[in-house]
XYZ file of C-alpha atoms in Angstrom:
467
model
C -13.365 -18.160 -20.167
C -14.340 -15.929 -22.863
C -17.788 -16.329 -24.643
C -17.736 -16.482 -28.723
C -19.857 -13.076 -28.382
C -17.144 -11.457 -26.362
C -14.212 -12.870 -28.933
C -16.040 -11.248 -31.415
C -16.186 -7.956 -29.762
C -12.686 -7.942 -28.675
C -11.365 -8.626 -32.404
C -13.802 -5.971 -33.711
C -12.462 -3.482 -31.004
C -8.943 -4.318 -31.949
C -9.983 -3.795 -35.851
C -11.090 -0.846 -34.701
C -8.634 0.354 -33.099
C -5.446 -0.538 -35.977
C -7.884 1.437 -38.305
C -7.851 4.411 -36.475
C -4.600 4.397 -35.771
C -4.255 5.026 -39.394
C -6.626 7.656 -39.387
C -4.394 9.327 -37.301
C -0.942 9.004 -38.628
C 0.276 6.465 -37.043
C 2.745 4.302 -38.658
C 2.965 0.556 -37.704
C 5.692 -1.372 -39.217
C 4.077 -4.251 -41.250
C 6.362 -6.894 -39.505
C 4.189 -6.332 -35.872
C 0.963 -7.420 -34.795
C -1.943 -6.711 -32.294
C -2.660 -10.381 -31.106
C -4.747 -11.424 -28.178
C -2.870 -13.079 -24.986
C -6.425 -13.369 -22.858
C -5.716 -16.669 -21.674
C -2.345 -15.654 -20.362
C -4.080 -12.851 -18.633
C -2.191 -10.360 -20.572
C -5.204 -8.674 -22.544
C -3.569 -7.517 -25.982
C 0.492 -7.544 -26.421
C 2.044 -6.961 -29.803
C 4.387 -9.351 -31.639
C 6.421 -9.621 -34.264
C 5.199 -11.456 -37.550
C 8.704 -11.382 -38.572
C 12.423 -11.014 -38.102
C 13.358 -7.732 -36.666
C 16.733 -6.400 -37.084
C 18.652 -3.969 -34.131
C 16.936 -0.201 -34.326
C 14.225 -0.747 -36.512
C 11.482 1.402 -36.218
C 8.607 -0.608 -34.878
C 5.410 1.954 -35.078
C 5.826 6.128 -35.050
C 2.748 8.309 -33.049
C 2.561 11.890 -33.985
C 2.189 14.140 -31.198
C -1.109 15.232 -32.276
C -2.244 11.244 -31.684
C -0.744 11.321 -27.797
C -4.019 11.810 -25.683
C -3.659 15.386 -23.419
C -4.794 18.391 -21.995
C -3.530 19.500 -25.016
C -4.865 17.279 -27.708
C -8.216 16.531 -25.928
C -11.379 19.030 -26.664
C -12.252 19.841 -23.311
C -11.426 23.105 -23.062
C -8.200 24.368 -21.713
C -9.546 26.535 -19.241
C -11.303 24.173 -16.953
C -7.569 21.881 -17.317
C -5.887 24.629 -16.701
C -7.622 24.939 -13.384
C -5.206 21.570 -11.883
C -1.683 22.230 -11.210
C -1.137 18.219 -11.476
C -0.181 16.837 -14.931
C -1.879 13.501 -13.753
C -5.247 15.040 -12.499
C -5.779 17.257 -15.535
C -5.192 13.930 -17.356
C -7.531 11.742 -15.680
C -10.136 14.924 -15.873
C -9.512 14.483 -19.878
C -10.398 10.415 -19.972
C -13.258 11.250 -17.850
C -14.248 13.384 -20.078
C -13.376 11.695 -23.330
C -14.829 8.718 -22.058
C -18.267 10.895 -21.021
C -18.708 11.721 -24.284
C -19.346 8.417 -25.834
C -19.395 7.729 -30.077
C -18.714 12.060 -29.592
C -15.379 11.477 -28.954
C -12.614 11.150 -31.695
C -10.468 9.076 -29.275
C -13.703 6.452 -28.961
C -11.690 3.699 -30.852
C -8.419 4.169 -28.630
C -10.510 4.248 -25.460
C -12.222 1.275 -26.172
C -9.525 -1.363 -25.916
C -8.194 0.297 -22.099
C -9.484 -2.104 -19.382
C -12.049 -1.290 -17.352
C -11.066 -3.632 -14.584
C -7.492 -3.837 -12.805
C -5.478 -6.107 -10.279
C -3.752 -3.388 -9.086
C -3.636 -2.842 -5.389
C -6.100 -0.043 -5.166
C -8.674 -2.389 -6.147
C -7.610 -5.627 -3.523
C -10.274 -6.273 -0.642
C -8.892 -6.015 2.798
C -8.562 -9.773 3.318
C -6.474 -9.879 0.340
C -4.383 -7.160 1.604
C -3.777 -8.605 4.786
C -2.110 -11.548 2.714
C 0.612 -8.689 1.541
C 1.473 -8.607 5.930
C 5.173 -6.894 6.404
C 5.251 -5.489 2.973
C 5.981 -1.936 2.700
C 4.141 -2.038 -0.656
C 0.167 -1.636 1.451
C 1.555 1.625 2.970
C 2.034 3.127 -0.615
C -1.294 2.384 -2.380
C -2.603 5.757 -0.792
C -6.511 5.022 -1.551
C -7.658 7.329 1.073
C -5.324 10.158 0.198
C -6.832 9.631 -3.710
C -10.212 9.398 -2.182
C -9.457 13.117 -0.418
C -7.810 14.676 -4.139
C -10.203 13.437 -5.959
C -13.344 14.764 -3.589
C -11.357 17.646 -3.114
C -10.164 18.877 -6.526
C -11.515 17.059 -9.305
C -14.909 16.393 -8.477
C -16.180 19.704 -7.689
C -14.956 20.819 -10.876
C -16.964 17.964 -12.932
C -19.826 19.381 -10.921
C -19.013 22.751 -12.034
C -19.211 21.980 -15.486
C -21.695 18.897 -15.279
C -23.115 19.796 -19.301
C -19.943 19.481 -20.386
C -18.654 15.991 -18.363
C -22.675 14.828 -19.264
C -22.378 14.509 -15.330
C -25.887 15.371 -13.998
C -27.221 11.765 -13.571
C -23.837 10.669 -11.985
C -23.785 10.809 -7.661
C -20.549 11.877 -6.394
C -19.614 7.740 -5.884
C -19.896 7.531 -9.396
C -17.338 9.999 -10.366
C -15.567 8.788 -7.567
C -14.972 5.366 -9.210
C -14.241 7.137 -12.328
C -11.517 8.878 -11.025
C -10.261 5.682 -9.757
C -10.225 3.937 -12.841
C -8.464 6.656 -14.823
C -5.779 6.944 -12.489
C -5.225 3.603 -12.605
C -5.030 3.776 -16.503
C -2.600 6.064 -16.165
C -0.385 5.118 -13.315
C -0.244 1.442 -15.918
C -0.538 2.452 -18.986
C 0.248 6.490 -19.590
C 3.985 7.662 -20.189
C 5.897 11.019 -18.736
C 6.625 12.755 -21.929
C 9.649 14.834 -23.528
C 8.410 18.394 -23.709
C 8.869 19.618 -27.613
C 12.391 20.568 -28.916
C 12.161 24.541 -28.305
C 15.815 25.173 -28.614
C 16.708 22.701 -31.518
C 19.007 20.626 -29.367
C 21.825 18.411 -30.775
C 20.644 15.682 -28.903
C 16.757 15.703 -30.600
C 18.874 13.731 -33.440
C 18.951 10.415 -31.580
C 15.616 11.131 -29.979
C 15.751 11.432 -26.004
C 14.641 8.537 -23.117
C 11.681 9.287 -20.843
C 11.650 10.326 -17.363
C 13.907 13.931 -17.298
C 12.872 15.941 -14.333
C 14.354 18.987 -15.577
C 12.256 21.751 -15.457
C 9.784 20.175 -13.279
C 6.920 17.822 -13.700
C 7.086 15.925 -17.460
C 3.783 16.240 -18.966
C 2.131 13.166 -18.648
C 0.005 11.382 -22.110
C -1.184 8.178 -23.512
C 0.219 7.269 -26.492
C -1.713 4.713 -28.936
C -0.050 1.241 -29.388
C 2.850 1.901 -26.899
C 0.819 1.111 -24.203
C -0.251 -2.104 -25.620
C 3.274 -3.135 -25.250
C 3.992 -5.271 -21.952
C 7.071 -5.647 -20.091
C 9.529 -8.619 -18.408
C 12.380 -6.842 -17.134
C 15.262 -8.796 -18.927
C 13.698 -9.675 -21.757
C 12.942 -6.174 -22.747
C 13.518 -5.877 -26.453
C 11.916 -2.088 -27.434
C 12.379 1.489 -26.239
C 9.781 4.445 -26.805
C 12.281 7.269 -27.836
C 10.798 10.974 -28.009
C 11.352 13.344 -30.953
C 10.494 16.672 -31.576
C 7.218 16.207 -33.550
C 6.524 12.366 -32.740
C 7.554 9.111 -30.361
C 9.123 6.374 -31.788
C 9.094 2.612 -30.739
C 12.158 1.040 -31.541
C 13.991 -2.530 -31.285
C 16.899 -2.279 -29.131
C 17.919 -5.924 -30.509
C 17.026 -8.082 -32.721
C 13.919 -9.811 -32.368
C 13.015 -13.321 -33.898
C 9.872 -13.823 -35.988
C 6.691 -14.727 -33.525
C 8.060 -13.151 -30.648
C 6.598 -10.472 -28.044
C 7.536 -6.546 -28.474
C 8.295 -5.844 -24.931
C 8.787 -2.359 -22.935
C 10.847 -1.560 -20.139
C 9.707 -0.893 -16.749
C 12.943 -0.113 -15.029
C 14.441 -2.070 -11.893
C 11.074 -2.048 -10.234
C 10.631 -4.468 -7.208
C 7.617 -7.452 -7.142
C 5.709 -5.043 -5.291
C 5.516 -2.069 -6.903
C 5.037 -3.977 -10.028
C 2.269 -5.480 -8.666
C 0.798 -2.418 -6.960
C 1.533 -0.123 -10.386
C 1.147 -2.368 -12.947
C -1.340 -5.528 -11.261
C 0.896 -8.262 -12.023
C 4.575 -10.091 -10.773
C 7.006 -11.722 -12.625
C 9.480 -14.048 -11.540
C 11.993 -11.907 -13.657
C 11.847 -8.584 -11.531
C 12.449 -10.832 -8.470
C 15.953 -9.754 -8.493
C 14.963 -5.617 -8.187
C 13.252 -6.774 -4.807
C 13.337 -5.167 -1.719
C 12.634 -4.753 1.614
C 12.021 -1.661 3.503
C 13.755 -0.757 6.608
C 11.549 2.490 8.614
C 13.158 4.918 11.173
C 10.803 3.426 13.935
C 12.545 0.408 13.553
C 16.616 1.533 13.318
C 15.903 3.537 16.024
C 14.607 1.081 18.393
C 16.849 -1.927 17.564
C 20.052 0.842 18.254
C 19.154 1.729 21.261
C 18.278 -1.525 22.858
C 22.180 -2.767 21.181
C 23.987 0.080 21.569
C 22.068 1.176 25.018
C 22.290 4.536 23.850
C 19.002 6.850 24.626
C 16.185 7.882 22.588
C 17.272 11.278 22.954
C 20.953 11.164 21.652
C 19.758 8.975 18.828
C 17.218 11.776 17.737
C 19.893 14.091 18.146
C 22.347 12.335 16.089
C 19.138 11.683 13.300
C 18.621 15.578 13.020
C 22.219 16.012 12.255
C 22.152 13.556 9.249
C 18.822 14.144 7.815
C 20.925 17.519 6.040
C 22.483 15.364 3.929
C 20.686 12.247 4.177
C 17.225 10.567 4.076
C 16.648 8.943 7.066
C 12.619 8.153 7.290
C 13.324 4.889 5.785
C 16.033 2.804 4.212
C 15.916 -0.181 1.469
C 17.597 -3.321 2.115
C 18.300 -5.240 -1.763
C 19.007 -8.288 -3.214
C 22.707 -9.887 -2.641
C 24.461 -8.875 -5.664
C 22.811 -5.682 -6.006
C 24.493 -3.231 -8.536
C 23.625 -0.686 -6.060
C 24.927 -2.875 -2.762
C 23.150 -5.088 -0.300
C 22.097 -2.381 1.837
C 21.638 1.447 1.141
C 24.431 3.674 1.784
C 22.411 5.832 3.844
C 21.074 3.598 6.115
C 24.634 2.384 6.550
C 25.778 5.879 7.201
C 23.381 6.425 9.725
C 23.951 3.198 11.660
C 27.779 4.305 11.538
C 26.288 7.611 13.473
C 24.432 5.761 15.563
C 27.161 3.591 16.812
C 29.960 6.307 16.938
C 31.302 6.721 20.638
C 29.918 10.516 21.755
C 33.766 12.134 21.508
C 34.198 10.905 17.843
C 30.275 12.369 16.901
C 30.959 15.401 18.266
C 33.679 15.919 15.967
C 32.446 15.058 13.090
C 29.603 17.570 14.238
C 32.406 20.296 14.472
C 34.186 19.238 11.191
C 30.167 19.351 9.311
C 30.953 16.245 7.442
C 28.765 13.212 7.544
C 29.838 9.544 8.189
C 31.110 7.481 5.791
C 29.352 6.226 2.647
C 30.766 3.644 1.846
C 29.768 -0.153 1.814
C 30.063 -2.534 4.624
C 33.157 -3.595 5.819
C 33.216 -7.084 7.740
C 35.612 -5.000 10.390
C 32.767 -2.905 11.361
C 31.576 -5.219 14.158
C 29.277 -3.377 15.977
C 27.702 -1.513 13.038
C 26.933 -5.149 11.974
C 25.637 -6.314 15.779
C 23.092 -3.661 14.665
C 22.176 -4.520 11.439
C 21.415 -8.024 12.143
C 19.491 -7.564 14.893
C 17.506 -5.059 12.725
C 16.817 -7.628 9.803
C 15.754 -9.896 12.693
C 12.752 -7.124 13.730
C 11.768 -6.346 10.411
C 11.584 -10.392 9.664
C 8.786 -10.534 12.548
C 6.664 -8.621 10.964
C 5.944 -10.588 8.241
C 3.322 -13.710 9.099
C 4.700 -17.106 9.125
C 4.805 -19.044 6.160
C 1.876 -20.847 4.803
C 1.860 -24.759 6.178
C 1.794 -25.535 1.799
C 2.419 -23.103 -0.550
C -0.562 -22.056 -2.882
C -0.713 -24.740 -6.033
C -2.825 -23.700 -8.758
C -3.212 -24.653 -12.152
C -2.967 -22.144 -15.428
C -6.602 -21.999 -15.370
C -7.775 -21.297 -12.288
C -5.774 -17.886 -12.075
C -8.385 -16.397 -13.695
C -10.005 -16.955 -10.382
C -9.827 -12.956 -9.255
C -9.125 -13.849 -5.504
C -6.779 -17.193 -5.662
C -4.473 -14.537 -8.629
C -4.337 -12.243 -5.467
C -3.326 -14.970 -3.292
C -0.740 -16.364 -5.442
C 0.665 -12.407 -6.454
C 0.934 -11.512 -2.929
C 2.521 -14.585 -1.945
C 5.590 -14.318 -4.241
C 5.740 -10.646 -2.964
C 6.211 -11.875 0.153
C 8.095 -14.583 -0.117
C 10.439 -12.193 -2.315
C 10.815 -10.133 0.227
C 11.294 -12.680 2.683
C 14.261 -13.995 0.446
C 15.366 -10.266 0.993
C 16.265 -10.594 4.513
C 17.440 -14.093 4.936
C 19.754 -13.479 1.980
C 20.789 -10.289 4.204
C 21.022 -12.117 7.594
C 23.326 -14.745 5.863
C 25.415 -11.975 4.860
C 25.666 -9.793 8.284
C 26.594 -13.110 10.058
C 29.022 -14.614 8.105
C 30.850 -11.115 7.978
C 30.323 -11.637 12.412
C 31.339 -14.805 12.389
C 34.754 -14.126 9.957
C 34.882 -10.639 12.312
C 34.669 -13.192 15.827
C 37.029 -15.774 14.185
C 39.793 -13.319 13.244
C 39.771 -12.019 17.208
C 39.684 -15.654 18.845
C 43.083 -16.231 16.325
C 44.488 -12.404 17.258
C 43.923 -13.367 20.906
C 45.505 -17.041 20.249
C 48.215 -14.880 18.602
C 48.636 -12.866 21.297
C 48.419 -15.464 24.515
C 51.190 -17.259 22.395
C 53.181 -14.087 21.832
C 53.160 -13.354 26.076
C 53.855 -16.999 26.582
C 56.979 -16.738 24.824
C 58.092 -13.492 26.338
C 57.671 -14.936 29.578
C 59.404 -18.108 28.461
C 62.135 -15.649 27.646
C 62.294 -13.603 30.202
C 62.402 -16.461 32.532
């Protein structure tokens, strides 16, 4: 728990902070506040102080009070040396961090956490709770370890006066670079380039996340990212116009209640692996990845076809379609149970040689569509494939992990109890899958046993007949 020395400091940075928010243009509507959610775990969060009404303009940032490459004072030529949007940014916090009570964005910086659950920072025990996730494959620590030695390091060291750098070893600005880009990956937003062309549609402001044009610009924007997020019970949007982002209410919002953001449909573990937390409420974006490796070997031991042919037939898709891995999703998925490409590929896979070598002639690709319960073999295939993938998770726990409140703020038993309800999400995945694939087998099995009953009792009576 929190000392009465380390309240105080957290209030005064928050104080801080509002005032210099002001400093810089920033306009907060008076019916929000910064409060502190500690105890929940959830650092600062904003609420409202009073009834909101639909569209109302929570707080407004100038561009000019967004933190990048362009706004920072390190000079543009050593940024301009990175291609990335998120290197040159994490290059600017290291900097703007380096340079202490220099910096004008001192005040801003000072409330960003310094520590982080995401999965970058997990020890390998911990890790090896997350078992059969695809999630462990994505946090990429030794591929960040190899850009950051590789690209951003050697040009602190080039410029070591400027980054105050001399006294730091190169595993100090190692764990800088980690920390930044993990304040970006959960806190920093892809922004709206600048209205160039006066566009009709800068009137109603424009969403995040365009790709046109290439990479957005990435920035941290002051008060937005104090915002948190729960999926359904989003309540605010960050809209972009051409001289400033807006936060507004997207409905109305009761007096004492959080300001939340919007992550997006992301599954339990990305959320955790992004963001360092789970919610029961993003449960229902979960799911379970399905690799090549696997959809290969499970269709040629059912459909006995050979490793060859099914490369073959792989080589031919991947023109049209991702094949290196497929998502399986929730039942009741807006987007269906199971992807549409992995369904076209099994379709390949299980086509009789004739009828792939004319769709090969023809150049179209199998069909898209979702699963029919008269596709029986396609089926055979799929649930024997949700049966491999289920193996390599590790057995369930002999009793779940029971914890009170408090002791989360235990750093390792939080990891436990994250990456079991990533797991057992994900578990939930497949068996909700599994019940699917055989019910649609067993409808598929009980429909022939009644056309053959159909049929013996159709040739009885034509014998009867004939007799």
């Amino acid at each position: 728990m929190a000392t009465s020395t380390e309240d105080d400091d957290f209030r005064q940075k928050s104080h801080t902070f509002l005032s210099w928010t002001d400093q810089q243009g920033i306009v907060l509507s008076k019916k929000i506040s910064l409060v502190d959610l500690r105890h929940l775990l959830l650092g600062r969060a904003v609420y409202s102080t009073e009834d909101i009404e639909e569209d109302e303009d929570l707080f407004a940032i100038p561009r000019s009070a967004i933190l990048t490459p362009q706004t920072t004072t390190l000079p543009t030529q050593i940024t301009s040396e990175l291609d990335d949007p998120w290197l040159a940014l994490i290059l600017v916090l290291i900097y703007e961090t380096q340079q202490g009570s220099h910096s004008a964005w001192k005040p801003y910086l000072d409330i960003l956490p310094t520590e982080f659950d995401t999965l970058m920072y997990w020890e390998e025990s911990e890790l090896n709770l997350l078992q059969g996730s695809a999630v462990v494959a994505k946090i990429g620590k030794e591929k960040a370890n190899e850009t950051f030695t590789n690209h951003l390091i050697p040009i602190i060291r080039n410029h070591e006066e400027v980054f105050y750098a001399s006294t730091l070893s190169n595993h100090d600005l190692l764990v800088l670079c980690h920390r930044m880009g993990s304040t970006i990956m959960a806190y920093a937003f892809d922004l709206e380039r600048q209205d160039t062309n006066n566009d009709a549609s800068a009137e109603d402001g424009w969403e995040a996340d365009s790709d046109e044009g290439g990479p957005l610009p990435v920035g941290m924007v002051p008060m937005a990212d104090m915002l948190n997020a729960d999926a359904d019970r989003n309540n605010a949007k960050l809209f972009y116009e051409e001289d400033r982002v807006v936060m507004k209410s997207i409905k109305k919002i009761a007096s004492n209640e959080e300001i939340l953001n919007d992550y997006g449909s992301t599954p339990s573990g990305d959320l955790l692996r992004r963001y360092g937390y789970v919610s029961p409420l993003y449960a229902k974006y979960d799911v379970v990845e399905i690799s090549q490796t696997i959809v290969l070997s499970v269709a040629q031991a059912v459909l006995e076809i050979s490793e060859t042919d099914a490369q073959q037939r792989l080589e031919y898709l991947e023109a049209e379609i991702p094949t290196d891995a497929f998502d399986i999703a929730r039942a009741g998925s807006e987007d269906g149970q199971f992807s549409i490409e992995m369904l076209a590929t099994l379709r390949c896979l299980a086509m009789a040689q004739a009828d792939f070598n004319k769709l090969k002639s023809k150049g179209k690709m199998p069909s898209d569509k979702q699963l029919d319960a008269g596709e029986h073999t396609v089926i055979r295939v799929l649930q024997a494939i949700i049966l491999r993938r289920r193996q390599e998770y590790s057995p369930e726990p002999a009793q779940p992990i029971t914890t009170r409140p408090e002791t989360l703020h235990d750093r390792h038993i939080r990891h436990q109890v994250m990456a079991q309800q990533v797991v057992s999400g994900e578990k939930l995945v497949l068996q909700e899958a599994y019940s699917t694939v055989s019910n649609m087998l067993a409808t598929t099995d009980n429909k022939r046993k009644l056309d053959d009953l159909e049929a013996e009792a159709l040739g009885q009576s034509e014998k009867r007949q004939r007799s």
